[in-house]
JSON list of C-alpha atoms in Angstrom, two decimals:
[
{"chain": "A", "resi": 899, "resn": "TRP", "atom": "CA", "xyz": [96.01, 6.12, 27.32]},
{"chain": "A", "resi": 900, "resn": "TRP", "atom": "CA", "xyz": [92.76, 6.20, 25.37]},
{"chain": "A", "resi": 901, "resn": "PRO", "atom": "CA", "xyz": [90.09, 3.59, 24.61]},
{"chain": "A", "resi": 902, "resn": "MET", "atom": "CA", "xyz": [90.62, 1.58, 21.43]},
{"chain": "A", "resi": 903, "resn": "TRP", "atom": "CA", "xyz": [87.52, 3.00, 19.72]},
{"chain": "A", "resi": 904, "resn": "PHE", "atom": "CA", "xyz": [88.84, 6.53, 20.35]},
{"chain": "A", "resi": 905, "resn": "ASP", "atom": "CA", "xyz": [92.29, 5.74, 18.93]},
{"chain": "A", "resi": 906, "resn": "ALA", "atom": "CA", "xyz": [90.76, 3.90, 15.97]},
{"chain": "A", "resi": 907, "resn": "ARG", "atom": "CA", "xyz": [88.53, 6.80, 14.94]},
{"chain": "A", "resi": 908, "resn": "HIS", "atom": "CA", "xyz": [91.36, 9.30, 15.20]},
{"chain": "A", "resi": 909, "resn": "ALA", "atom": "CA", "xyz": [93.67, 6.99, 13.24]},
{"chain": "A", "resi": 910, "resn": "ALA", "atom": "CA", "xyz": [91.05, 6.69, 10.49]},
{"chain": "A", "resi": 911, "resn": "ALA", "atom": "CA", "xyz": [90.57, 10.47, 10.31]},
{"chain": "A", "resi": 912, "resn": "SER", "atom": "CA", "xyz": [94.33, 11.07, 10.29]},
{"chain": "A", "resi": 913, "resn": "SER", "atom": "CA", "xyz": [94.86, 8.48, 7.54]},
{"chain": "A", "resi": 914, "resn": "VAL", "atom": "CA", "xyz": [92.36, 10.20, 5.25]},
{"chain": "A", "resi": 915, "resn": "LEU", "atom": "CA", "xyz": [93.94, 13.61, 5.85]},
{"chain": "A", "resi": 916, "resn": "LEU", "atom": "CA", "xyz": [97.61, 12.62, 5.64]},
{"chain": "A", "resi": 917, "resn": "THR", "atom": "CA", "xyz": [98.05, 9.69, 3.21]},
{"chain": "A", "resi": 918, "resn": "SER", "atom": "CA", "xyz": [96.19, 10.73, 0.05]},
{"chain": "A", "resi": 919, "resn": "TRP", "atom": "CA", "xyz": [99.50, 11.71, -1.58]},
{"chain": "A", "resi": 920, "resn": "LEU", "atom": "CA", "xyz": [100.77, 8.16, -1.10]},
{"chain": "A", "resi": 921, "resn": "VAL", "atom": "CA", "xyz": [97.84, 5.80, -1.67]},
{"chain": "A", "resi": 922, "resn": "GLY", "atom": "CA", "xyz": [95.26, 8.06, -3.34]},
{"chain": "A", "resi": 923, "resn": "PRO", "atom": "CA", "xyz": [91.92, 9.56, -2.26]},
{"chain": "A", "resi": 924, "resn": "SER", "atom": "CA", "xyz": [90.10, 7.82, 0.59]},
{"chain": "A", "resi": 925, "resn": "LYS", "atom": "CA", "xyz": [87.16, 8.30, 2.94]},
{"chain": "A", "resi": 926, "resn": "ILE", "atom": "CA", "xyz": [86.07, 7.35, 6.46]},
{"chain": "A", "resi": 927, "resn": "ILE", "atom": "CA", "xyz": [83.60, 4.47, 6.64]},
{"chain": "A", "resi": 928, "resn": "ASP", "atom": "CA", "xyz": [81.79, 2.48, 9.32]},
{"chain": "A", "resi": 929, "resn": "VAL", "atom": "CA", "xyz": [82.99, -1.04, 10.14]},
{"chain": "A", "resi": 930, "resn": "ASP", "atom": "CA", "xyz": [80.98, -4.19, 10.78]},
{"chain": "A", "resi": 931, "resn": "PRO", "atom": "CA", "xyz": [81.20, -4.72, 14.58]},
{"chain": "A", "resi": 932, "resn": "ALA", "atom": "CA", "xyz": [81.64, -8.46, 13.99]},
{"chain": "A", "resi": 933, "resn": "LEU", "atom": "CA", "xyz": [85.07, -7.75, 12.43]},
{"chain": "A", "resi": 934, "resn": "LEU", "atom": "CA", "xyz": [86.42, -5.89, 15.47]},
{"chain": "A", "resi": 935, "resn": "ASP", "atom": "CA", "xyz": [88.29, -7.29, 18.45]},
{"chain": "A", "resi": 936, "resn": "PRO", "atom": "CA", "xyz": [86.21, -8.05, 21.55]},
{"chain": "A", "resi": 937, "resn": "ASP", "atom": "CA", "xyz": [86.53, -5.57, 24.39]},
{"chain": "A", "resi": 938, "resn": "CYS", "atom": "CA", "xyz": [89.48, -6.25, 26.67]},
{"chain": "A", "resi": 939, "resn": "ARG", "atom": "CA", "xyz": [87.66, -4.52, 29.53]},
{"chain": "A", "resi": 940, "resn": "PRO", "atom": "CA", "xyz": [84.54, -2.34, 29.74]},
{"chain": "A", "resi": 941, "resn": "GLY", "atom": "CA", "xyz": [85.05, 1.14, 28.37]},
{"chain": "A", "resi": 942, "resn": "TRP", "atom": "CA", "xyz": [88.49, 0.45, 26.86]},
{"chain": "A", "resi": 943, "resn": "GLY", "atom": "CA", "xyz": [87.72, -1.65, 23.80]},
{"chain": "A", "resi": 944, "resn": "ASN", "atom": "CA", "xyz": [85.74, -1.03, 20.62]},
{"chain": "A", "resi": 945, "resn": "THR", "atom": "CA", "xyz": [82.49, -0.21, 22.46]},
{"chain": "A", "resi": 946, "resn": "PRO", "atom": "CA", "xyz": [82.19, 3.60, 22.80]},
{"chain": "A", "resi": 947, "resn": "SER", "atom": "CA", "xyz": [81.33, 5.02, 26.19]},
{"chain": "A", "resi": 948, "resn": "GLY", "atom": "CA", "xyz": [80.36, 8.58, 27.02]},
{"chain": "A", "resi": 949, "resn": "TRP", "atom": "CA", "xyz": [81.20, 11.27, 24.49]},
{"chain": "A", "resi": 950, "resn": "VAL", "atom": "CA", "xyz": [84.45, 12.91, 23.46]},
{"chain": "A", "resi": 951, "resn": "PRO", "atom": "CA", "xyz": [85.02, 15.90, 21.16]},
{"chain": "A", "resi": 952, "resn": "GLY", "atom": "CA", "xyz": [87.06, 14.83, 18.15]},
{"chain": "A", "resi": 953, "resn": "PHE", "atom": "CA", "xyz": [90.28, 16.80, 17.82]},
{"chain": "A", "resi": 954, "resn": "ALA", "atom": "CA", "xyz": [90.92, 15.89, 14.19]},
{"chain": "A", "resi": 955, "resn": "ILE", "atom": "CA", "xyz": [87.60, 16.74, 12.58]},
{"chain": "A", "resi": 956, "resn": "GLY", "atom": "CA", "xyz": [85.60, 18.40, 15.36]},
{"chain": "A", "resi": 957, "resn": "GLY", "atom": "CA", "xyz": [82.12, 17.60, 16.61]},
{"chain": "A", "resi": 958, "resn": "LEU", "atom": "CA", "xyz": [80.88, 14.76, 18.75]},
{"chain": "A", "resi": 959, "resn": "TRP", "atom": "CA", "xyz": [81.42, 11.07, 18.10]},
{"chain": "A", "resi": 960, "resn": "ARG", "atom": "CA", "xyz": [78.58, 8.73, 17.31]},
{"chain": "A", "resi": 961, "resn": "ASN", "atom": "CA", "xyz": [78.16, 5.99, 19.90]},
{"chain": "A", "resi": 962, "resn": "GLU", "atom": "CA", "xyz": [77.63, 3.02, 17.53]},
{"chain": "A", "resi": 963, "resn": "ILE", "atom": "CA", "xyz": [80.25, 0.25, 17.61]},
{"chain": "A", "resi": 964, "resn": "GLY", "atom": "CA", "xyz": [82.49, 0.46, 14.55]},
{"chain": "A", "resi": 965, "resn": "ALA", "atom": "CA", "xyz": [81.36, 3.97, 13.53]},
{"chain": "A", "resi": 966, "resn": "GLY", "atom": "CA", "xyz": [84.16, 5.80, 11.76]},
{"chain": "A", "resi": 967, "resn": "GLN", "atom": "CA", "xyz": [86.77, 3.09, 12.42]},
{"chain": "A", "resi": 968, "resn": "GLY", "atom": "CA", "xyz": [87.43, 2.26, 8.77]},
{"chain": "A", "resi": 969, "resn": "VAL", "atom": "CA", "xyz": [89.07, 3.86, 5.75]},
{"chain": "A", "resi": 970, "resn": "GLU", "atom": "CA", "xyz": [88.15, 3.01, 2.17]},
{"chain": "A", "resi": 971, "resn": "ILE", "atom": "CA", "xyz": [90.70, 3.67, -0.57]},
{"chain": "A", "resi": 972, "resn": "ALA", "atom": "CA", "xyz": [89.01, 3.68, -3.98]},
{"chain": "A", "resi": 973, "resn": "ARG", "atom": "CA", "xyz": [92.13, 2.78, -5.96]},
{"chain": "A", "resi": 974, "resn": "CYS", "atom": "CA", "xyz": [95.38, 2.20, -4.12]},
{"chain": "A", "resi": 975, "resn": "ARG", "atom": "CA", "xyz": [98.32, 3.71, -6.00]},
{"chain": "A", "resi": 976, "resn": "VAL", "atom": "CA", "xyz": [100.71, 1.03, -4.73]},
{"chain": "A", "resi": 977, "resn": "LEU", "atom": "CA", "xyz": [98.55, -1.82, -6.04]},
{"chain": "A", "resi": 978, "resn": "GLU", "atom": "CA", "xyz": [97.59, -0.02, -9.22]},
{"chain": "A", "resi": 979, "resn": "ALA", "atom": "CA", "xyz": [101.17, 0.93, -10.11]},
{"chain": "A", "resi": 980, "resn": "SER", "atom": "CA", "xyz": [102.75, -2.42, -9.27]},
{"chain": "A", "resi": 981, "resn": "GLY", "atom": "CA", "xyz": [99.92, -4.62, -10.55]},
{"chain": "A", "resi": 982, "resn": "CYS", "atom": "CA", "xyz": [101.33, -7.27, -8.23]},
{"chain": "A", "resi": 983, "resn": "ALA", "atom": "CA", "xyz": [99.62, -9.11, -5.37]},
{"chain": "A", "resi": 984, "resn": "ALA", "atom": "CA", "xyz": [102.98, -10.00, -3.81]},
{"chain": "A", "resi": 985, "resn": "VAL", "atom": "CA", "xyz": [104.03, -6.33, -3.66]},
{"chain": "A", "resi": 986, "resn": "CYS", "atom": "CA", "xyz": [100.69, -5.49, -2.05]},
{"chain": "A", "resi": 987, "resn": "ALA", "atom": "CA", "xyz": [100.97, -8.25, 0.57]},
{"chain": "A", "resi": 988, "resn": "ASN", "atom": "CA", "xyz": [104.67, -8.01, 1.41]},
{"chain": "A", "resi": 989, "resn": "VAL", "atom": "CA", "xyz": [105.62, -4.38, 0.78]},
{"chain": "A", "resi": 990, "resn": "CYS", "atom": "CA", "xyz": [102.45, -2.56, 1.87]},
{"chain": "A", "resi": 991, "resn": "LYS", "atom": "CA", "xyz": [99.88, -4.64, 3.77]},
{"chain": "A", "resi": 992, "resn": "GLY", "atom": "CA", "xyz": [102.21, -6.72, 5.97]},
{"chain": "A", "resi": 993, "resn": "PRO", "atom": "CA", "xyz": [104.55, -3.93, 7.16]},
{"chain": "A", "resi": 994, "resn": "THR", "atom": "CA", "xyz": [101.69, -1.45, 7.71]},
{"chain": "A", "resi": 995, "resn": "GLN", "atom": "CA", "xyz": [99.68, -3.92, 9.79]},
{"chain": "A", "resi": 996, "resn": "GLU", "atom": "CA", "xyz": [102.77, -4.80, 11.82]},
{"chain": "A", "resi": 997, "resn": "PHE", "atom": "CA", "xyz": [103.59, -1.13, 12.44]},
{"chain": "A", "resi": 998, "resn": "PHE", "atom": "CA", "xyz": [100.15, -0.27, 13.81]},
{"chain": "A", "resi": 999, "resn": "THR", "atom": "CA", "xyz": [99.42, -3.56, 15.62]},
{"chain": "A", "resi": 1000, "resn": "GLU", "atom": "CA", "xyz": [102.81, -4.15, 17.24]},
{"chain": "A", "resi": 1001, "resn": "GLY", "atom": "CA", "xyz": [104.50, -0.75, 17.11]},
{"chain": "A", "resi": 1002, "resn": "VAL", "atom": "CA", "xyz": [101.64, 1.64, 17.86]},
{"chain": "A", "resi": 1003, "resn": "GLY", "atom": "CA", "xyz": [99.51, -0.83, 19.82]},
{"chain": "A", "resi": 1004, "resn": "LEU", "atom": "CA", "xyz": [96.41, -0.23, 17.68]},
{"chain": "A", "resi": 1005, "resn": "PRO", "atom": "CA", "xyz": [95.28, -3.38, 15.80]},
{"chain": "A", "resi": 1006, "resn": "LEU", "atom": "CA", "xyz": [94.85, -2.83, 12.06]},
{"chain": "A", "resi": 1007, "resn": "THR", "atom": "CA", "xyz": [93.61, -5.21, 9.38]},
{"chain": "A", "resi": 1008, "resn": "MET", "atom": "CA", "xyz": [93.93, -4.23, 5.71]},
{"chain": "A", "resi": 1009, "resn": "VAL", "atom": "CA", "xyz": [91.65, -5.86, 3.14]},
{"chain": "A", "resi": 1010, "resn": "PRO", "atom": "CA", "xyz": [92.76, -5.24, -0.47]},
{"chain": "A", "resi": 1011, "resn": "ASN", "atom": "CA", "xyz": [90.34, -5.69, -3.36]},
{"chain": "A", "resi": 1012, "resn": "PHE", "atom": "CA", "xyz": [92.34, -7.06, -6.28]},
{"chain": "A", "resi": 1013, "resn": "GLU", "atom": "CA", "xyz": [89.48, -6.57, -8.73]},
{"chain": "A", "resi": 1014, "resn": "THR", "atom": "CA", "xyz": [88.94, -2.85, -8.12]},
{"chain": "A", "resi": 1015, "resn": "LYS", "atom": "CA", "xyz": [92.53, -2.16, -6.94]},
{"chain": "A", "resi": 1016, "resn": "GLY", "atom": "CA", "xyz": [91.05, -0.65, -3.78]},
{"chain": "A", "resi": 1017, "resn": "CYS", "atom": "CA", "xyz": [91.72, -1.35, -0.11]},
{"chain": "A", "resi": 1018, "resn": "THR", "atom": "CA", "xyz": [89.91, -1.09, 3.23]},
{"chain": "A", "resi": 1019, "resn": "PHE", "atom": "CA", "xyz": [91.58, -0.30, 6.57]},
{"chain": "A", "resi": 1020, "resn": "ILE", "atom": "CA", "xyz": [89.84, -1.68, 9.67]},
{"chain": "A", "resi": 1021, "resn": "PHE", "atom": "CA", "xyz": [91.21, -0.09, 12.84]},
{"chain": "A", "resi": 1022, "resn": "GLY", "atom": "CA", "xyz": [90.53, -2.10, 16.00]},
{"chain": "A", "resi": 1023, "resn": "ALA", "atom": "CA", "xyz": [90.77, -5.51, 14.29]},
{"chain": "A", "resi": 1024, "resn": "THR", "atom": "CA", "xyz": [93.79, -7.76, 14.83]},
{"chain": "A", "resi": 1025, "resn": "PRO", "atom": "CA", "xyz": [95.07, -9.13, 11.49]},
{"chain": "A", "resi": 1026, "resn": "PRO", "atom": "CA", "xyz": [95.08, -12.91, 10.99]},
{"chain": "A", "resi": 1027, "resn": "PRO", "atom": "CA", "xyz": [98.38, -14.83, 10.96]},
{"chain": "A", "resi": 1028, "resn": "ILE", "atom": "CA", "xyz": [100.12, -14.85, 7.58]},
{"chain": "A", "resi": 1029, "resn": "GLU", "atom": "CA", "xyz": [99.40, -18.54, 7.05]},
{"chain": "A", "resi": 1030, "resn": "GLU", "atom": "CA", "xyz": [95.67, -17.89, 7.50]},
{"chain": "A", "resi": 1031, "resn": "ASP", "atom": "CA", "xyz": [95.48, -14.65, 5.51]},
{"chain": "A", "resi": 1032, "resn": "PRO", "atom": "CA", "xyz": [94.00, -15.31, 2.04]},
{"chain": "A", "resi": 1033, "resn": "VAL", "atom": "CA", "xyz": [95.90, -12.33, 0.61]},
{"chain": "A", "resi": 1034, "resn": "HIS", "atom": "CA", "xyz": [99.18, -14.21, 1.01]},
{"chain": "A", "resi": 1035, "resn": "SER", "atom": "CA", "xyz": [97.87, -17.09, -1.11]},
{"chain": "A", "resi": 1036, "resn": "GLN", "atom": "CA", "xyz": [96.44, -14.80, -3.80]},
{"chain": "A", "resi": 1037, "resn": "PRO", "atom": "CA", "xyz": [97.44, -15.96, -7.32]},
{"chain": "A", "resi": 1038, "resn": "CYS", "atom": "CA", "xyz": [99.23, -13.59, -9.67]},
{"chain": "A", "resi": 1039, "resn": "LEU", "atom": "CA", "xyz": [97.04, -10.82, -11.07]},
{"chain": "A", "resi": 1040, "resn": "SER", "atom": "CA", "xyz": [96.43, -10.48, -14.80]},
{"chain": "A", "resi": 1041, "resn": "SER", "atom": "CA", "xyz": [98.26, -7.13, -14.66]},
{"chain": "A", "resi": 1042, "resn": "CYS", "atom": "CA", "xyz": [101.35, -8.62, -13.00]},
{"chain": "A", "resi": 1043, "resn": "ALA", "atom": "CA", "xyz": [104.65, -8.48, -14.92]},
{"chain": "A", "resi": 1044, "resn": "LEU", "atom": "CA", "xyz": [105.59, -11.95, -13.68]},
{"chain": "A", "resi": 1045, "resn": "ILE", "atom": "CA", "xyz": [102.63, -13.75, -15.22]},
{"chain": "A", "resi": 1046, "resn": "HIS", "atom": "CA", "xyz": [103.11, -12.00, -18.56]},
{"chain": "A", "resi": 1047, "resn": "ALA", "atom": "CA", "xyz": [106.77, -12.99, -18.60]},
{"chain": "A", "resi": 1048, "resn": "GLN", "atom": "CA", "xyz": [105.82, -16.61, -17.90]},
{"chain": "A", "resi": 1049, "resn": "GLU", "atom": "CA", "xyz": [103.48, -16.57, -20.92]},
{"chain": "A", "resi": 1050, "resn": "LEU", "atom": "CA", "xyz": [106.33, -15.66, -23.28]},
{"chain": "A", "resi": 1051, "resn": "PRO", "atom": "CA", "xyz": [107.66, -18.51, -25.45]},
{"chain": "A", "resi": 1052, "resn": "THR", "atom": "CA", "xyz": [110.80, -19.66, -23.69]},
{"chain": "A", "resi": 1053, "resn": "PRO", "atom": "CA", "xyz": [113.47, -21.50, -25.71]},
{"chain": "A", "resi": 1054, "resn": "SER", "atom": "CA", "xyz": [115.43, -24.11, -23.83]},
{"chain": "A", "resi": 1055, "resn": "GLY", "atom": "CA", "xyz": [118.72, -23.13, -22.28]},
{"chain": "A", "resi": 1056, "resn": "ALA", "atom": "CA", "xyz": [119.91, -21.33, -19.17]},
{"chain": "A", "resi": 1057, "resn": "ALA", "atom": "CA", "xyz": [120.81, -18.19, -21.12]},
{"chain": "A", "resi": 1058, "resn": "HIS", "atom": "CA", "xyz": [117.21, -17.73, -22.27]},
{"chain": "A", "resi": 1059, "resn": "VAL", "atom": "CA", "xyz": [115.92, -18.37, -18.75]},
{"chain": "A", "resi": 1060, "resn": "GLN", "atom": "CA", "xyz": [118.28, -15.71, -17.41]},
{"chain": "A", "resi": 1061, "resn": "ARG", "atom": "CA", "xyz": [117.13, -13.21, -20.05]},
{"chain": "A", "resi": 1062, "resn": "ASN", "atom": "CA", "xyz": [113.50, -13.80, -19.05]},
{"chain": "A", "resi": 1063, "resn": "GLU", "atom": "CA", "xyz": [114.34, -13.26, -15.39]},
{"chain": "A", "resi": 1064, "resn": "ASP", "atom": "CA", "xyz": [116.09, -10.02, -16.34]},
{"chain": "A", "resi": 1065, "resn": "LYS", "atom": "CA", "xyz": [112.96, -8.90, -18.23]},
{"chain": "A", "resi": 1066, "resn": "ILE", "atom": "CA", "xyz": [110.82, -9.61, -15.19]},
{"chain": "A", "resi": 1067, "resn": "GLU", "atom": "CA", "xyz": [113.13, -7.63, -12.91]},
{"chain": "A", "resi": 1068, "resn": "ILE", "atom": "CA", "xyz": [113.23, -4.69, -15.34]},
{"chain": "A", "resi": 1069, "resn": "GLU", "atom": "CA", "xyz": [109.43, -4.62, -15.70]},
{"chain": "A", "resi": 1070, "resn": "VAL", "atom": "CA", "xyz": [108.83, -4.76, -11.93]},
{"chain": "A", "resi": 1071, "resn": "GLU", "atom": "CA", "xyz": [111.36, -1.98, -11.36]},
{"chain": "A", "resi": 1072, "resn": "ARG", "atom": "CA", "xyz": [109.75, 0.10, -14.13]},
{"chain": "A", "resi": 1073, "resn": "ARG", "atom": "CA", "xyz": [106.35, -0.16, -12.45]},
{"chain": "A", "resi": 1074, "resn": "LEU", "atom": "CA", "xyz": [107.74, 0.64, -9.02]},
{"chain": "A", "resi": 1075, "resn": "GLN", "atom": "CA", "xyz": [109.58, 3.66, -10.44]},
{"chain": "A", "resi": 1076, "resn": "ALA", "atom": "CA", "xyz": [106.34, 4.86, -12.03]},
{"chain": "A", "resi": 1077, "resn": "TRP", "atom": "CA", "xyz": [104.71, 4.66, -8.61]},
{"chain": "A", "resi": 1078, "resn": "ARG", "atom": "CA", "xyz": [107.62, 6.54, -7.00]},
{"chain": "A", "resi": 1079, "resn": "ASP", "atom": "CA", "xyz": [107.32, 9.27, -9.63]},
{"chain": "A", "resi": 1080, "resn": "SER", "atom": "CA", "xyz": [103.58, 9.59, -8.99]},
{"chain": "A", "resi": 1081, "resn": "VAL", "atom": "CA", "xyz": [104.27, 9.95, -5.24]},
{"chain": "A", "resi": 1082, "resn": "VAL", "atom": "CA", "xyz": [106.82, 12.73, -5.87]},
{"chain": "A", "resi": 1083, "resn": "THR", "atom": "CA", "xyz": [104.37, 14.50, -8.16]},
{"chain": "A", "resi": 1084, "resn": "ALA", "atom": "CA", "xyz": [101.60, 14.24, -5.57]},
{"chain": "A", "resi": 1085, "resn": "LYS", "atom": "CA", "xyz": [103.86, 15.54, -2.77]},
{"chain": "A", "resi": 1086, "resn": "THR", "atom": "CA", "xyz": [104.96, 18.49, -4.92]},
{"chain": "A", "resi": 1087, "resn": "SER", "atom": "CA", "xyz": [101.37, 19.30, -5.77]},
{"chain": "A", "resi": 1088, "resn": "ALA", "atom": "CA", "xyz": [100.33, 19.06, -2.11]},
{"chain": "A", "resi": 1089, "resn": "ALA", "atom": "CA", "xyz": [103.17, 21.37, -1.05]},
{"chain": "A", "resi": 1090, "resn": "THR", "atom": "CA", "xyz": [102.15, 24.10, -3.51]},
{"chain": "A", "resi": 1091, "resn": "SER", "atom": "CA", "xyz": [98.41, 24.01, -2.83]},
{"chain": "A", "resi": 1092, "resn": "PRO", "atom": "CA", "xyz": [96.53, 24.12, 0.49]},
{"chain": "A", "resi": 1093, "resn": "LEU", "atom": "CA", "xyz": [95.17, 20.81, 1.74]},
{"chain": "A", "resi": 1094, "resn": "PRO", "atom": "CA", "xyz": [91.36, 20.80, 1.50]},
{"chain": "A", "resi": 1095, "resn": "LEU", "atom": "CA", "xyz": [89.98, 19.90, 4.90]},
{"chain": "A", "resi": 1096, "resn": "SER", "atom": "CA", "xyz": [86.36, 19.23, 4.06]},
{"chain": "A", "resi": 1097, "resn": "PRO", "atom": "CA", "xyz": [84.26, 18.36, 7.10]},
{"chain": "A", "resi": 1098, "resn": "PRO", "atom": "CA", "xyz": [82.40, 15.03, 7.05]},
{"chain": "A", "resi": 1099, "resn": "PRO", "atom": "CA", "xyz": [78.65, 15.03, 6.44]},
{"chain": "A", "resi": 1100, "resn": "SER", "atom": "CA", "xyz": [76.45, 16.11, 9.31]},
{"chain": "A", "resi": 1101, "resn": "SER", "atom": "CA", "xyz": [75.11, 12.56, 9.62]},
{"chain": "A", "resi": 1102, "resn": "TYR", "atom": "CA", "xyz": [78.53, 11.53, 10.93]},
{"chain": "A", "resi": 1103, "resn": "PHE", "atom": "CA", "xyz": [77.87, 13.33, 14.19]},
{"chain": "A", "resi": 1104, "resn": "ALA", "atom": "CA", "xyz": [75.20, 12.83, 16.80]},
{"chain": "A", "resi": 1105, "resn": "THR", "atom": "CA", "xyz": [73.98, 14.91, 19.69]},
{"chain": "A", "resi": 1106, "resn": "ALA", "atom": "CA", "xyz": [75.97, 14.29, 22.86]},
{"chain": "A", "resi": 1107, "resn": "PRO", "atom": "CA", "xyz": [74.05, 12.01, 25.24]},
{"chain": "A", "resi": 1108, "resn": "ALA", "atom": "CA", "xyz": [73.19, 13.32, 28.68]},
{"chain": "A", "resi": 1109, "resn": "VAL", "atom": "CA", "xyz": [75.72, 12.38, 31.34]},
{"chain": "A", "resi": 1110, "resn": "SER", "atom": "CA", "xyz": [73.84, 11.64, 34.52]},
{"chain": "A", "resi": 1111, "resn": "SER", "atom": "CA", "xyz": [76.30, 9.43, 36.36]},
{"chain": "A", "resi": 1112, "resn": "CYS", "atom": "CA", "xyz": [79.06, 12.02, 36.62]},
{"chain": "A", "resi": 1113, "resn": "GLY", "atom": "CA", "xyz": [78.24, 15.03, 38.77]},
{"chain": "A", "resi": 1114, "resn": "SER", "atom": "CA", "xyz": [81.14, 17.12, 37.50]},
{"chain": "A", "resi": 1115, "resn": "SER", "atom": "CA", "xyz": [80.08, 16.69, 33.87]},
{"chain": "A", "resi": 1116, "resn": "SER", "atom": "CA", "xyz": [76.46, 17.60, 34.68]},
{"chain": "A", "resi": 1117, "resn": "SER", "atom": "CA", "xyz": [77.44, 20.72, 36.57]},
{"chain": "A", "resi": 1118, "resn": "SER", "atom": "CA", "xyz": [79.79, 21.74, 33.80]},
{"chain": "A", "resi": 1119, "resn": "SER", "atom": "CA", "xyz": [76.99, 21.40, 31.24]},
{"chain": "A", "resi": 1120, "resn": "SER", "atom": "CA", "xyz": [74.61, 23.38, 33.44]},
{"chain": "A", "resi": 1121, "resn": "SER", "atom": "CA", "xyz": [77.03, 26.23, 33.93]},
{"chain": "A", "resi": 1122, "resn": "SER", "atom": "CA", "xyz": [77.80, 26.29, 30.21]},
{"chain": "A", "resi": 1123, "resn": "SER", "atom": "CA", "xyz": [74.13, 26.47, 29.22]},
{"chain": "A", "resi": 1124, "resn": "SER", "atom": "CA", "xyz": [73.35, 29.16, 31.83]},
{"chain": "A", "resi": 1125, "resn": "SER", "atom": "CA", "xyz": [76.17, 31.32, 30.54]}
]
């Protein structure tokens, strides 16, 4: 078991390294502490305590609340390819939040930006209920196949209505297939070229604070420096 802040920072680092082929390029960002869950008990919530070497990217963690607990995706391939707010909310955002929050035990809130087609992951923040989440009441986007189909002149008659519904289904499937093709292309490209593991900027790390309350840690540091 690890503190939530520790899990959140590793989840953010892992997401950047492992999901670019699926959702596009992303980067680690800091999160507003006001958006995070309150600490369940001292030392085990979102408030960092002590210092821990990071296994995923190396170095020492900063001790600010919310540091490195977010991921910013510039343009999400799922949202960009589908052009549909409903696909974003029900196919991507909802299941991903449920997987991390209920399956993994690490709260995750995803905040899509429908104007830029980007998205922000906030690890350590419990998502709101569906009925209170504004994403689930988001109107159709201008790029959505459904809204364009509704703007078509529709003659009266059930046959014409059925043809329009068929057009909508075909257009949605076309966009989803385009996204699937882009994922396959990205996976093939990633398999044939080494994954660039660029370290984060030096400002991401801070010098490890002195540990005075734990005798074993102090003696370990002393012996290390003397050697």
